Short mmCIF file of C-alpha atoms in Angstrom, two decimals:
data_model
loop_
_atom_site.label_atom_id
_atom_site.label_comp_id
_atom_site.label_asym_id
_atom_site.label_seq_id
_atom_site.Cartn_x
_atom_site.Cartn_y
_atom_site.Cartn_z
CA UNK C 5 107.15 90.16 55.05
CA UNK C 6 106.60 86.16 55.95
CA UNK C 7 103.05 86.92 56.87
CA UNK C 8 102.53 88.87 54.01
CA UNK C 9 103.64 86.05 51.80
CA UNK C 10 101.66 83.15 53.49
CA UNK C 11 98.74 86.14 53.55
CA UNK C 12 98.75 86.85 49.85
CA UNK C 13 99.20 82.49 48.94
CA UNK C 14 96.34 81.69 51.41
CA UNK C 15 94.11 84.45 49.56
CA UNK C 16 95.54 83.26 46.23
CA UNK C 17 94.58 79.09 47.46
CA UNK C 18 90.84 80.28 48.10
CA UNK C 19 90.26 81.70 45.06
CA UNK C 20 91.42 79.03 43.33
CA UNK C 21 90.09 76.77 45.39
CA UNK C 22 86.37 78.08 45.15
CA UNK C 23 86.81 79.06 41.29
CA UNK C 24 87.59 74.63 41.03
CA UNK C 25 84.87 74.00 42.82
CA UNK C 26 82.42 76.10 41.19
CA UNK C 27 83.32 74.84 37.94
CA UNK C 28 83.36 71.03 38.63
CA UNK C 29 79.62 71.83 39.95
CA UNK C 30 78.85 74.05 36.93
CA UNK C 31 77.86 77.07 38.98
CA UNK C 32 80.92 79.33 37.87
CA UNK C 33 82.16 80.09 34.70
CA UNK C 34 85.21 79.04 32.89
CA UNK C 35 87.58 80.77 29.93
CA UNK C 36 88.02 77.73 27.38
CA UNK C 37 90.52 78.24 24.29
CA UNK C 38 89.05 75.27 22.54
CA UNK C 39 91.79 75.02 19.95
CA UNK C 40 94.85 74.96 22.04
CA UNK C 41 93.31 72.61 24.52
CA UNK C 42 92.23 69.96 21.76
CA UNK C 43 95.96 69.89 21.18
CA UNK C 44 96.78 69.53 24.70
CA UNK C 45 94.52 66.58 24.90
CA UNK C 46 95.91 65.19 21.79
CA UNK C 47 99.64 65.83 22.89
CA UNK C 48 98.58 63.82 26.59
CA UNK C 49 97.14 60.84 24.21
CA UNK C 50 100.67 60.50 21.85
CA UNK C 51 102.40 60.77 25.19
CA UNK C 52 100.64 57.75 26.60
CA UNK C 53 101.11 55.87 22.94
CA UNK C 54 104.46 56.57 22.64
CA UNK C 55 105.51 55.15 26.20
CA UNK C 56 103.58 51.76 25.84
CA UNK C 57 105.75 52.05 22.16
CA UNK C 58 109.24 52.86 24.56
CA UNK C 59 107.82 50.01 26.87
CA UNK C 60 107.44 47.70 24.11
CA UNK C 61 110.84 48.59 22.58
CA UNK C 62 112.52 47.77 25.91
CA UNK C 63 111.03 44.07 26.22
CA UNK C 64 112.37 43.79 23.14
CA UNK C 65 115.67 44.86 23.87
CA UNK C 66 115.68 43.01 26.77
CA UNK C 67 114.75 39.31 25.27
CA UNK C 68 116.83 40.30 21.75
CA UNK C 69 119.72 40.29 24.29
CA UNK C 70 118.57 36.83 26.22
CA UNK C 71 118.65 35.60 22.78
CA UNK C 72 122.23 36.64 22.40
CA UNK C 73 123.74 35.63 25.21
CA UNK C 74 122.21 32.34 24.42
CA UNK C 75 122.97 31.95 20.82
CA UNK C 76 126.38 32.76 21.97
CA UNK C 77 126.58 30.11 24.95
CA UNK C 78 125.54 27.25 22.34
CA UNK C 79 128.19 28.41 19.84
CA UNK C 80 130.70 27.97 22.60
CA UNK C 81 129.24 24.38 23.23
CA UNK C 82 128.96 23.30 19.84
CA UNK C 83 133.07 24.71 19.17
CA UNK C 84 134.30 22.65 22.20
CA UNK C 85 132.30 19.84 21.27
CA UNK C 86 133.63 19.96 17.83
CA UNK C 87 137.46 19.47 19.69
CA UNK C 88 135.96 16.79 21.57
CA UNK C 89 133.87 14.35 18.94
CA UNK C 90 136.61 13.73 15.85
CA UNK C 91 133.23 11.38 14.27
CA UNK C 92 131.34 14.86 14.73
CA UNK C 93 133.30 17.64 14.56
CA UNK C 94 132.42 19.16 11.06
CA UNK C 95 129.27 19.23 12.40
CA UNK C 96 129.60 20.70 15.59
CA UNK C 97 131.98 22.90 13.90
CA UNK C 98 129.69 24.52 11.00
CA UNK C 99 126.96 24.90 13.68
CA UNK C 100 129.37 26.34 16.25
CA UNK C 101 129.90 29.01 13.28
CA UNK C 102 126.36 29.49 12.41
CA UNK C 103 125.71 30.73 15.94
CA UNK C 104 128.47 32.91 15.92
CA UNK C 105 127.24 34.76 13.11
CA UNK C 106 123.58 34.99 14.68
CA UNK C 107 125.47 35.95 17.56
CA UNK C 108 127.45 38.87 15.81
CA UNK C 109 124.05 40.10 13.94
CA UNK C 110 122.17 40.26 17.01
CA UNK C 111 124.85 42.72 18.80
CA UNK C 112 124.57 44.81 15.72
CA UNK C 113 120.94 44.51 16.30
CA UNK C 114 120.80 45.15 19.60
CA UNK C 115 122.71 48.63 18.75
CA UNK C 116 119.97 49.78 16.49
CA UNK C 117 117.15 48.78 18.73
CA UNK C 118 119.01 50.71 21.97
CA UNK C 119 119.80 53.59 19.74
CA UNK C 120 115.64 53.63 18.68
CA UNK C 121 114.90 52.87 22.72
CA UNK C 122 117.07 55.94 23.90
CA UNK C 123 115.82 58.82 21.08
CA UNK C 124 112.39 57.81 22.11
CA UNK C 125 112.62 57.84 25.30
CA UNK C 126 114.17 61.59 25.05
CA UNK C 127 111.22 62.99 22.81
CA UNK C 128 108.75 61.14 25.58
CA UNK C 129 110.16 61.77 28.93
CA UNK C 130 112.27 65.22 28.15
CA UNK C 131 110.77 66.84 24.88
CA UNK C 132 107.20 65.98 25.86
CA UNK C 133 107.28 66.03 29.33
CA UNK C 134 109.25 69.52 29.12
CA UNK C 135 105.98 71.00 27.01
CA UNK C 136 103.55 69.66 29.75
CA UNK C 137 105.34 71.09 32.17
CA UNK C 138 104.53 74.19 30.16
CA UNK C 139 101.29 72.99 30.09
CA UNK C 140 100.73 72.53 33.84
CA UNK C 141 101.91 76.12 34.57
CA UNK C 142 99.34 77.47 31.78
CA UNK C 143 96.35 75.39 33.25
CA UNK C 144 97.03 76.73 37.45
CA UNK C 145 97.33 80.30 35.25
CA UNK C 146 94.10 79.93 33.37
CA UNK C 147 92.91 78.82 36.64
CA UNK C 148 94.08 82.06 38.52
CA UNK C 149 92.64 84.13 35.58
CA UNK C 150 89.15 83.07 36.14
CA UNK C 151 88.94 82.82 39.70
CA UNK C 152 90.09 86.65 39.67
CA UNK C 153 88.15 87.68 37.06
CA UNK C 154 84.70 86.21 38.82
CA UNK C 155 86.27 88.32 42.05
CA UNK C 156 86.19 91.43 39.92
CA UNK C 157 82.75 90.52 38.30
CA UNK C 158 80.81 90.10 41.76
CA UNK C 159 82.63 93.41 43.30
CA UNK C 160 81.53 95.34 40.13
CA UNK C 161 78.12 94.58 40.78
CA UNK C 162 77.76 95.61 44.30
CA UNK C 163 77.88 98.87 46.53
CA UNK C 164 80.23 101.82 45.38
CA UNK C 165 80.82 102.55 48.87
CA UNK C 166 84.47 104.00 49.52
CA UNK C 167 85.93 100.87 50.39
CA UNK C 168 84.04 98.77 47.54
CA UNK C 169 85.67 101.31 45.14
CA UNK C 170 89.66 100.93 46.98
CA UNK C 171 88.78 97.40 46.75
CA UNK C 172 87.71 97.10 43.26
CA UNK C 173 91.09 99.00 42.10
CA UNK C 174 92.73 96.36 44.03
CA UNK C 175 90.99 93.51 42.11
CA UNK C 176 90.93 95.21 38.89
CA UNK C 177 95.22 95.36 39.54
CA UNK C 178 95.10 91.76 40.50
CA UNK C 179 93.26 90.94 37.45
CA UNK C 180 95.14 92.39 35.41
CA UNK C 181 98.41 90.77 36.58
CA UNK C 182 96.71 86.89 36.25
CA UNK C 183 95.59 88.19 32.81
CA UNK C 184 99.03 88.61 31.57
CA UNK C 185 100.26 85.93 33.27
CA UNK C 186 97.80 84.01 31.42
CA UNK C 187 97.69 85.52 28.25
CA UNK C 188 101.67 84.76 28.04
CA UNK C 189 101.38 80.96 29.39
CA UNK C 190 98.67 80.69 26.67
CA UNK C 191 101.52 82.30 24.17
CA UNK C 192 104.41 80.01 25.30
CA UNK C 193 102.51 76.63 24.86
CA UNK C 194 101.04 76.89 21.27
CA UNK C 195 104.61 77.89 20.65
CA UNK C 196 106.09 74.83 22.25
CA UNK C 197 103.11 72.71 20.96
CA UNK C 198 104.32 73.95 17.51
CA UNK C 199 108.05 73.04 17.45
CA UNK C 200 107.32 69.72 19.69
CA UNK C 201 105.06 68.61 16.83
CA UNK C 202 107.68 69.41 14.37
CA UNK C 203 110.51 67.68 16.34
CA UNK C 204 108.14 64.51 16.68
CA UNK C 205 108.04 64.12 12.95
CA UNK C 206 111.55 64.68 12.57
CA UNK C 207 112.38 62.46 15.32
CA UNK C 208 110.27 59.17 14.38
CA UNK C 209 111.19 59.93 10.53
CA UNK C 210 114.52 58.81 11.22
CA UNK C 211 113.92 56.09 14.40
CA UNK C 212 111.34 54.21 12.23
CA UNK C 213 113.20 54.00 9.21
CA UNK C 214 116.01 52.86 11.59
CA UNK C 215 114.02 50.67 13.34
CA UNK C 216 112.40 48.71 10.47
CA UNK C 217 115.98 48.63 8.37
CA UNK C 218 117.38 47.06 11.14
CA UNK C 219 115.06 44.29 11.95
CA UNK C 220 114.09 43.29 7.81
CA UNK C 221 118.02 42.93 7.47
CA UNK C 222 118.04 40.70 10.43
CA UNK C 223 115.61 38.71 10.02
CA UNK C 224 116.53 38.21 6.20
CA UNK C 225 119.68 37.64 7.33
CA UNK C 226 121.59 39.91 5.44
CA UNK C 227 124.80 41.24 7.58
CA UNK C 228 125.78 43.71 5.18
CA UNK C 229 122.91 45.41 4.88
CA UNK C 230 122.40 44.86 9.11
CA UNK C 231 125.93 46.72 9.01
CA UNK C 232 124.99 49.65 6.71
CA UNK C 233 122.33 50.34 8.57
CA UNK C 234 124.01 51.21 11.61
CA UNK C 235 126.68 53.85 9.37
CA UNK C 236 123.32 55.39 8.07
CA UNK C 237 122.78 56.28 10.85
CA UNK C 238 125.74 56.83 12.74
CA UNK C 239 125.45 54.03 15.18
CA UNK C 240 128.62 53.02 16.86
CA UNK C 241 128.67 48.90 18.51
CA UNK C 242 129.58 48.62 22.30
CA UNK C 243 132.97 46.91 22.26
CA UNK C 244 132.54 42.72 22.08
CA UNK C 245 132.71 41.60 25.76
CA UNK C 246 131.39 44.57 27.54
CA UNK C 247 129.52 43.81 30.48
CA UNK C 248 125.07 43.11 29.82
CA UNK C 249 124.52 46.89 31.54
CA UNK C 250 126.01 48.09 28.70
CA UNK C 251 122.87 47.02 26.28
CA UNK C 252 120.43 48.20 28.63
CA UNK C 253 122.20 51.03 30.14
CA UNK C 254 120.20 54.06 28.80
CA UNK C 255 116.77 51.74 29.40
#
């Protein structure tokens, strides 16, 4: 039964094998569904726009909290220099407060931008990445198809001997069997390609209008608004003191 099975993948490799060859030197033929493969193409391209987005996002996230950790540093210098200098201390102490509050709106800040960081991250390296994997398994089919059907094609045209004939049911069986396979693969990824595309759109509806209510309240400094954002859309703050993993845990 082992030798059957390492039999059967060895003839299966050659096929393939010499079906890849002969089309990368443009001697064999090869079944193209030009539709659904201009949408594979196009779903590879968002895939690799998307990550340099989720790359992008992360630096962010990354010198957002820097910026935190230091805004809240020099608020605890200013508020013990503002005990320590009676000639200074109202101003030590207003600025102490001032970084506070940057200090507070960047934490809420940081929770929108690591909420936007994990969803896309999820439709990239899951949603997507699930598809292509759909993707791959359709391509080594379409592959298989092909490199059978050419078997079938040169057997039909030679002798009709009594073996050529046991052998051509045997192909024409095999042929059959990759077609299927094929023809389903072919099925199961314009489905997926459909509901991916529809999930993307629903998906970066709501993380962009997230992502650019967050950061025009920030930087116009408006907490409330910072703060509303985040209820929108269900966002809940790590607990004040939790360790730095905690921002960048899901990066």
């Amino acid at each position: 039964e082992k030798f059957d099975i390492v039999k059967k993948w060895g003839i299966n490799t050659y096929k393939c094998t010499k079906q890849l060859l002969s089309e990368r030197f443009g001697r064999g033929s090869r079944t193209v569904d030009l539709e659904l493969e201009t949408q594979i193409e196009l779903l590879r391209e968002t895939k690799r726009k998307y990550e340099s987005v989720l790359l992008l996002a992360r630096a962010l996230t990354a010198h957002l909290y820097s910026l935190v950790q230091t805004q809240h540093a020099l608020g605890d210098a200013f508020a013990d220099l503002s005990q320590k200098s009676p000639e200074l201390q109202e101003e030590f102490g207003y600025n102490a407060e001032t970084q506070k509050l940057l200090c507070k709106n960047g934490e809420t800040l940081l929770g929108a931008v690591n909420f936007f960081v994990s969803s896309i991250n999820t439709l990239v390296n899951k949603t997507m990445e699930d598809t292509l994997m759909t993707v791959k398994q359709y391509e080594t089919a379409r592959l298989e198809y092909d490199a059978y059907r050419t078997d079938l094609e040169e057997l039909s045209m030679g002798p009709r001997d009594a073996g050529a004939v046991s052998r051509l049911d045997a192909a024409q069986s095999q042929f059959q069997s990759h077609k299927d396979k094929y023809e389903k693969l072919r099925a199961d990824v314009a489905i997926k390609l459909k509901f991916l595309e529809e999930n993307k759109i629903k998906v970066m509806h709501k993380q962009l209008l997230l992502f650019h209510n967050a950061i025009s309240a920030y930087f116009a400094g408006n907490q409330q608004q910072l703060e509303q954002t985040l209820k929108q859309f269900n966002i809940k703050l790590k607990t004040p003191g939790t360790e730095k993993p905690s921002w960048l845990e899901e990066q």
